[in-house]
Short mmCIF file of C-alpha atoms in Angstrom, two decimals:
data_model
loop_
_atom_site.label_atom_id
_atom_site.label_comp_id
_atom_site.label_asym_id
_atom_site.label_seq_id
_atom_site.Cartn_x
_atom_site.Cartn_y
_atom_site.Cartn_z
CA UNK A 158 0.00 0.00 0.00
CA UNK A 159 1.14 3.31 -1.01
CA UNK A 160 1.30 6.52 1.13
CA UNK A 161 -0.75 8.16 -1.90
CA UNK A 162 -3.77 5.99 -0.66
CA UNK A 163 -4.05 7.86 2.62
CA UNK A 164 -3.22 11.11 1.43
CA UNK A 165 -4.49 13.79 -1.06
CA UNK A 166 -1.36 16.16 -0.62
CA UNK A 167 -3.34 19.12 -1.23
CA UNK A 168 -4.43 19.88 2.13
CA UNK A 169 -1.70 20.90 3.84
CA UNK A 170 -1.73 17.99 6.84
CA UNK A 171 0.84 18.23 9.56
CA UNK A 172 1.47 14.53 9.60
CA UNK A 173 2.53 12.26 6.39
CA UNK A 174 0.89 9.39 6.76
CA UNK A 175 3.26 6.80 5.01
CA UNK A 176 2.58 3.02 5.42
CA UNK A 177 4.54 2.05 8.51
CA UNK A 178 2.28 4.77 10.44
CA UNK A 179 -0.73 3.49 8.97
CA UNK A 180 -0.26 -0.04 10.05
CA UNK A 181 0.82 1.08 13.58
CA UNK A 182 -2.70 3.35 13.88
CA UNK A 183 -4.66 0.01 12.42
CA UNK A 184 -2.82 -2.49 14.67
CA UNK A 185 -2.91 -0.75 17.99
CA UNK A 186 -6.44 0.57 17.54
CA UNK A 187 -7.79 -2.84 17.16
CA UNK A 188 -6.02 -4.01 19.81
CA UNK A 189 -6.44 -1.86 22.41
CA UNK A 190 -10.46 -2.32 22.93
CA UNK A 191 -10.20 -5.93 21.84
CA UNK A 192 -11.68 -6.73 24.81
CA UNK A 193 -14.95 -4.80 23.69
CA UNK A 194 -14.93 -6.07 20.51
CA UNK A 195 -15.28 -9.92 21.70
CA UNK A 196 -17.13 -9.11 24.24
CA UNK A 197 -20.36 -11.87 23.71
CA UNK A 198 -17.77 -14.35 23.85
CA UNK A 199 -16.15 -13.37 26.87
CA UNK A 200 -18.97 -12.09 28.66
CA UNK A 201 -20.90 -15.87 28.16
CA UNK A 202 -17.24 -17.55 29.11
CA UNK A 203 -17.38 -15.38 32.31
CA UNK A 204 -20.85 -16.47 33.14
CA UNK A 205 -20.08 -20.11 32.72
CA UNK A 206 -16.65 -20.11 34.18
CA UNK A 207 -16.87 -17.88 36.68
CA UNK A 208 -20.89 -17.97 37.76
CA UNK A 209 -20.79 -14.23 37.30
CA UNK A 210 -24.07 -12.44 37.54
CA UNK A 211 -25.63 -10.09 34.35
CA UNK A 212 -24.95 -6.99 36.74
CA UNK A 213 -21.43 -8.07 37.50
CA UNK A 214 -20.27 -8.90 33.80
CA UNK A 215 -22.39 -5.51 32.73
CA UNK A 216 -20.38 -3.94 35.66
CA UNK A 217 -16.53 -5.38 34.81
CA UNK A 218 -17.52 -4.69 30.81
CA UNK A 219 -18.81 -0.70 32.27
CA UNK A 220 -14.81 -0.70 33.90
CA UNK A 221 -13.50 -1.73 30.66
CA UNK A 222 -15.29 0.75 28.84
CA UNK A 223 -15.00 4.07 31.24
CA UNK A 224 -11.32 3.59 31.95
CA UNK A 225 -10.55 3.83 28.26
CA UNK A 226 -13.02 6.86 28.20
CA UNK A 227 -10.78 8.70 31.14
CA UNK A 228 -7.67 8.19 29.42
CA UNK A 229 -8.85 11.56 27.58
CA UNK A 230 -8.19 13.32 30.83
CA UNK A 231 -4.33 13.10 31.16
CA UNK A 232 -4.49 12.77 27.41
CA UNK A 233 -5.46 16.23 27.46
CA UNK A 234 -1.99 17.09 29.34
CA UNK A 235 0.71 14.47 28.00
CA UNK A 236 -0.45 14.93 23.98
CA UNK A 237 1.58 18.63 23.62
CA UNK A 238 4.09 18.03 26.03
CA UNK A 239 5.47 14.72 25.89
CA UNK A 240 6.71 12.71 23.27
CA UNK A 241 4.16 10.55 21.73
CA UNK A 242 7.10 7.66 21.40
CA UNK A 243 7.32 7.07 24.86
CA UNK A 244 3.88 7.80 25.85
CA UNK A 245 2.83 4.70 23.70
CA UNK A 246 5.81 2.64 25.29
CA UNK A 247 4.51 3.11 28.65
CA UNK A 248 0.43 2.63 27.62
CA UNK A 249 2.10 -0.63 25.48
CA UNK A 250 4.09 -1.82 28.37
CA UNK A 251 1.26 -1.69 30.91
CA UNK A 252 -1.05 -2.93 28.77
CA UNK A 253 0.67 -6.13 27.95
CA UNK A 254 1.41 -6.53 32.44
CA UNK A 255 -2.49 -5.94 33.13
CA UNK A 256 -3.21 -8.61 30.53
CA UNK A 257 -1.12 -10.97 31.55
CA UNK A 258 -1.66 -10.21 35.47
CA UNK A 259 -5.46 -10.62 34.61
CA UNK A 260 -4.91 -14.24 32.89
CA UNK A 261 -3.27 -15.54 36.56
CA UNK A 262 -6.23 -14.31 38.79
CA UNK A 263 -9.57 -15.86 39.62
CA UNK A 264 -10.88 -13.00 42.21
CA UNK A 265 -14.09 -10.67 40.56
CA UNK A 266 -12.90 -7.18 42.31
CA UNK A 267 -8.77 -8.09 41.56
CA UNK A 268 -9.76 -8.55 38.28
CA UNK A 269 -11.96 -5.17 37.81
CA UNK A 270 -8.93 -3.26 39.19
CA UNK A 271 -6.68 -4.83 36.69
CA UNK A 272 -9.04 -4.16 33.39
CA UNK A 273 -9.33 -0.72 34.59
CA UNK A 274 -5.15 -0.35 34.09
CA UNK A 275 -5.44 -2.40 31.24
CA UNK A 276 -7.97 -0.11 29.67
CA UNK A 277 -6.47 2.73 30.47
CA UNK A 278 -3.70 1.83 28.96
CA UNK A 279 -5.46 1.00 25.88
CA UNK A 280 -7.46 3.58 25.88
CA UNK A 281 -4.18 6.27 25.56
CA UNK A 282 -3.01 4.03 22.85
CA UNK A 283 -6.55 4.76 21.12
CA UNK A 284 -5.96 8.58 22.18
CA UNK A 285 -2.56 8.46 20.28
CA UNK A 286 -4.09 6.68 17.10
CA UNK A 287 -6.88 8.69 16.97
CA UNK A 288 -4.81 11.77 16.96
CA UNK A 289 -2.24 10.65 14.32
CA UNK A 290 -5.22 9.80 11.64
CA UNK A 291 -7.16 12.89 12.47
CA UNK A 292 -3.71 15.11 11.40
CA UNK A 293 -3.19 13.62 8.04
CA UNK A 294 -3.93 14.84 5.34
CA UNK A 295 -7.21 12.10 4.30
CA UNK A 296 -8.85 11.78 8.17
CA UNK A 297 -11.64 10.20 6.75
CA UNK A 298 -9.93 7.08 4.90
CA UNK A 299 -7.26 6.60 7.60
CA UNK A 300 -10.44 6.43 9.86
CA UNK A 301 -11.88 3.83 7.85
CA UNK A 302 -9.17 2.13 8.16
CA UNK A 303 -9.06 2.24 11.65
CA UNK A 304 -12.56 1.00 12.46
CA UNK A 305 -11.68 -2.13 9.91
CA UNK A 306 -8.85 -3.21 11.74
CA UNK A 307 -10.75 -3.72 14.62
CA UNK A 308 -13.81 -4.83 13.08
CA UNK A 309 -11.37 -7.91 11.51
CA UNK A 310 -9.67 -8.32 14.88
CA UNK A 311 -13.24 -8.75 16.26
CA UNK A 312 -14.47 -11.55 13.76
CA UNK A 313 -11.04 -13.42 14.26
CA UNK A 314 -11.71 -13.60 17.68
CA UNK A 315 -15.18 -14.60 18.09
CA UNK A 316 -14.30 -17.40 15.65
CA UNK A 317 -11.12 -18.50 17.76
CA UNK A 318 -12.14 -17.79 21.23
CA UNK A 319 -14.92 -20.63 21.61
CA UNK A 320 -12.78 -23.13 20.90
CA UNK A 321 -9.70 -21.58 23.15
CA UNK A 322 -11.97 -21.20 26.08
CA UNK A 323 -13.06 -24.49 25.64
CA UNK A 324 -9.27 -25.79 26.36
CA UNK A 325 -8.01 -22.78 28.59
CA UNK A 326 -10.42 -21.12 30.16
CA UNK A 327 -10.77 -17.14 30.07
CA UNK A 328 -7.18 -16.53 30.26
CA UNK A 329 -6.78 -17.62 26.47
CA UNK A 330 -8.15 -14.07 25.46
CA UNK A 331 -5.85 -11.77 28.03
CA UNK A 332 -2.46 -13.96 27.26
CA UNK A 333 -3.46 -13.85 23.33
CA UNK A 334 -3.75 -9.84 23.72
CA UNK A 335 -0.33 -9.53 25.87
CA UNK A 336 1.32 -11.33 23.11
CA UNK A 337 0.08 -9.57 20.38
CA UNK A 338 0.93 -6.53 22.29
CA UNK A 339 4.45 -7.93 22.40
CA UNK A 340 5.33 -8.50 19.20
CA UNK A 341 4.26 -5.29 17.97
CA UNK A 342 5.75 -2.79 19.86
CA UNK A 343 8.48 -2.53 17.06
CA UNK A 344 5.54 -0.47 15.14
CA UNK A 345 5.85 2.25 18.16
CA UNK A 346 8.53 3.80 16.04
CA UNK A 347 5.90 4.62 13.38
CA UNK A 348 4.43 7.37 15.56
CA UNK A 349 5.81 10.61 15.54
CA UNK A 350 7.19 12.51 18.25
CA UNK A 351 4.44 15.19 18.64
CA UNK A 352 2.18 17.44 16.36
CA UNK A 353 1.84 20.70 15.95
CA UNK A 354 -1.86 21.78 14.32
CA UNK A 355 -1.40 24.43 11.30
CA UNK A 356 -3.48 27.73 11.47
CA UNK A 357 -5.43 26.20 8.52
CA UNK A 358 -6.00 22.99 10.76
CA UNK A 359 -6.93 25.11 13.85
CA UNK A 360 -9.65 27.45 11.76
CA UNK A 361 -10.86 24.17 10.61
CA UNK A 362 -11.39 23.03 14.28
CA UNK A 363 -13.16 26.13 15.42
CA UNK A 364 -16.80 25.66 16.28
CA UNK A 365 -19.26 26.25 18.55
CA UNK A 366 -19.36 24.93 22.11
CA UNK A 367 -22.78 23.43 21.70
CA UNK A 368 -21.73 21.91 18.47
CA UNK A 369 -19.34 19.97 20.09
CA UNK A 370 -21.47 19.14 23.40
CA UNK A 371 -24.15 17.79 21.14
CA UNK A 372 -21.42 15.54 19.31
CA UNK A 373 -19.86 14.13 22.24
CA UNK A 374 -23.14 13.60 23.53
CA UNK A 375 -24.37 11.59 20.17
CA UNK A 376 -21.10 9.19 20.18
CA UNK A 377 -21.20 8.60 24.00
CA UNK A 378 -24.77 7.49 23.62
CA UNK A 379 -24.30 5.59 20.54
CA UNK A 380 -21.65 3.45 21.87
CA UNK A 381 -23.08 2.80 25.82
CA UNK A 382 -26.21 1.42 23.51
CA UNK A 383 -24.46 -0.35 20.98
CA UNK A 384 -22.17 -2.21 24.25
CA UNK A 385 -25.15 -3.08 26.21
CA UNK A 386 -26.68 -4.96 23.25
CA UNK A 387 -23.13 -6.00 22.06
CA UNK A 388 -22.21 -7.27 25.19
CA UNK A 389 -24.54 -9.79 26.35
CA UNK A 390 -25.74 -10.81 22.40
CA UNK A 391 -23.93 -14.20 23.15
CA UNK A 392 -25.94 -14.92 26.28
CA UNK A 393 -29.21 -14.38 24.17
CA UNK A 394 -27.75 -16.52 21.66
CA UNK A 395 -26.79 -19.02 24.36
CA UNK A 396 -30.49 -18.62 25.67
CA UNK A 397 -31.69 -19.75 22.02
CA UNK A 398 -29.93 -22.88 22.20
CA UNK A 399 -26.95 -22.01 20.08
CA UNK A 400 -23.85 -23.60 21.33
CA UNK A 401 -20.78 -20.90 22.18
CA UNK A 402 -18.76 -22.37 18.84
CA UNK A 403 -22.13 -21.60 16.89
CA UNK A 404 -22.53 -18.32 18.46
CA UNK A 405 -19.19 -16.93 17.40
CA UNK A 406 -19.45 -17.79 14.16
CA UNK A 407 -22.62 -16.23 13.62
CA UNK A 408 -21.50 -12.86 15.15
CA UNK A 409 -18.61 -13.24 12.96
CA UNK A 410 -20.39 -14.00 10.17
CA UNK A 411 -22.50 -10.32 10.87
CA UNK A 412 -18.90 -8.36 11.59
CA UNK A 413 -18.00 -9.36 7.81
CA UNK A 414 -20.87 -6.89 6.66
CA UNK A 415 -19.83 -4.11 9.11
CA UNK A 416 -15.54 -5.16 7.49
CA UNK A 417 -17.52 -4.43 3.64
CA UNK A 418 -19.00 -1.34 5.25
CA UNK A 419 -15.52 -0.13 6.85
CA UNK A 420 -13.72 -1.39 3.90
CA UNK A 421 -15.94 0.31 1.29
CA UNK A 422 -15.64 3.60 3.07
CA UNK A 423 -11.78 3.32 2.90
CA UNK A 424 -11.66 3.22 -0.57
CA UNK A 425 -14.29 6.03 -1.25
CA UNK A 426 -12.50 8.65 -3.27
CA UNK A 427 -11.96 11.78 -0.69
CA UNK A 428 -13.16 14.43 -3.52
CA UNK A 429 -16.96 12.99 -2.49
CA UNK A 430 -18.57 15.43 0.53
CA UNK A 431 -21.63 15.32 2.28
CA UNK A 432 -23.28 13.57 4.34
CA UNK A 433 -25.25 10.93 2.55
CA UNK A 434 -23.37 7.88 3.71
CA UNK A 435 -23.96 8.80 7.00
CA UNK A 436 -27.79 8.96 6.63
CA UNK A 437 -27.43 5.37 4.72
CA UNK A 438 -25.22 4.32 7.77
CA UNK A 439 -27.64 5.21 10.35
CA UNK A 440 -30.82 4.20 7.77
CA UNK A 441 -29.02 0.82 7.87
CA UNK A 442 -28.63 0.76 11.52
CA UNK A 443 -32.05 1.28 12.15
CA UNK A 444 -33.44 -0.68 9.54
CA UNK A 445 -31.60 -4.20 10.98
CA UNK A 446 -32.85 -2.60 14.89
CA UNK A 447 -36.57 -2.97 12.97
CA UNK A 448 -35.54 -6.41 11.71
CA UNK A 449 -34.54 -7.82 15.31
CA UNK A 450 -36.93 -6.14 17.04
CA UNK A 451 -39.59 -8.15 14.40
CA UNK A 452 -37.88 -11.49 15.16
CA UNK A 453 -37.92 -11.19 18.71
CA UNK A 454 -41.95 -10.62 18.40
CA UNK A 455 -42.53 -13.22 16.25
CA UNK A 456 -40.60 -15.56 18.53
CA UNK A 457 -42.43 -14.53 21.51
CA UNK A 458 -45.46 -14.94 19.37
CA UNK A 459 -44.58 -18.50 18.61
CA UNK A 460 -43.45 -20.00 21.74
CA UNK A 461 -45.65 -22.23 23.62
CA UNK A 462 -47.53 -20.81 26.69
CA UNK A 463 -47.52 -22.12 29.70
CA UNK A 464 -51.26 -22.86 31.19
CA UNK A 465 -52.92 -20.74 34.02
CA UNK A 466 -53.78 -22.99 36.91
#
């Protein structure tokens, strides 16, 4: 892949975007909420393994998930005063301890206090990725990008996980992280040091307070919906009699259409504007919510009853 394919040199981006960088920004961000992205595998494993309740898995996925959300807060210090390099050594190293710490432990509240690290870890590594595609030159693509490396990442492991757990239990999924962690900190070197925004990039970032309120607002409620459906998904499927081998590879078989999705918007030429695949994104979205929500009433609608005595 060439460095033309993530950039269209006419905007005057602070950060080239060759293909070492890419591949660091696609790696690390799928990755680092990995966790997340399997989570109906691991979330059935932990009730079956562990006896965990619905509130405590909902609880220990809610840690996972806020602790990479606060990693904004010292992100907001660290990302113009220290060098990016050795911010994502740190987040890298710590990441790959809390992983492997979390694979040796069998105690509910240890365990929440080592995904929090974890997460927070992973969540600076997101910070830093984040930041390095939204200063090239194509954003968009690099973004696309981005959200297919995890979406792959995610259908690899509901496939593979079943089986694994099957053998070794829920550490399979923290020691498989660590050493994927491992053997890619080489990529670290990808990042640059810092970034300094142009004028031209800091007009473009001017807008009003509420603007942004309302869009924080919109993804922060997207995403605590989309987890608390995503999360427990495999216990429903469990529920309908599917076994936890079947269940993965149906949920893998539905993250290929989001990879065509992701993929498709990667290769859109940058020279098309507006916002029409966004409508047909969210049209989709709430087309297949329409779809489930039908299928859940016409199963309800078909089971048996049970007499009134």
């Amino acid at each position: 892949m060439s460095s033309d394919s993530v950039s269209v040199p006419s905007t005057g981006a602070a950060i080239p975007c060759p293909p070492r960088l890419l591949t660091a920004i696609i790696i690390f961000a799928a990755i680092a909420p990995g966790i997340l992205m399997t989570a109906p595998a691991i979330a059935a494993q932990l009730a079956g393994q562990w006896q965990l309740t619905p509130a405590q898995i909902g609880h220990l996925f809610s840690t996972e998930l806020g602790a990479m959300s606060l990693a904004t807060l010292p992100a907001w210090w660290w990302i113009s005063r220290v060098n990016w390099r050795r911010v994502a050594a740190l987040a890298a190293a710590v990441f790959i301890a809390g992983n492997l710490a979390s694979a040796l432990i069998s105690d509910f509240t240890l365990l929440l206090g080592l995904r929090f690290i974890a997460s927070m870890a992973g969540g600076t590594l997101m910070i830093l990725c984040i930041t390095c595609a939204g200063g090239t030159a194509n954003p968009s693509r690099v973004y696309a990008f981005w959200v297919l490396g995890q979406l792959v990442l995610g259908a690899v492991g509901l496939l593979v996980l079943p089986p694994l757990f099957a053998h070794f239990g829920l550490m399979a999924v923290y020691l498989i992280l660590a050493a994927i962690m491992l053997c890619c900190l080489p990529l670290i070197r990808a990042f640059p040091a810092g970034f300094h925004p142009t004028h031209a990039a800091l007009r473009s970032a001017a807008s009003p307070l509420f603007r942004k309120a309302f869009a924080v607002l919109a993804v922060l409620s997207f995403y605590i919906s989309l987890s608390a459906v995503w999360t427990f998904i495999g216990s429903i499927a469990a529920a309908a009699g599917l076994s936890p081998v079947n269940s993965g590879q149906v949920l893998a078989a539905a993250t290929l259409f989001g990879i065509v999705g992701a993929g498709g918007a990667a290769f859109i030429s940058a020279r098309r504007r507006g916002n029409g695949l966004i409508w047909l994104g969210y049209g989709l979205l709430i087309g297949a919510l329409g779809c489930t929500l039908l299928s859940l009433l016409l199963i309800l609608l078909a089971s048996p009853r049970t007499p009134r005595h």
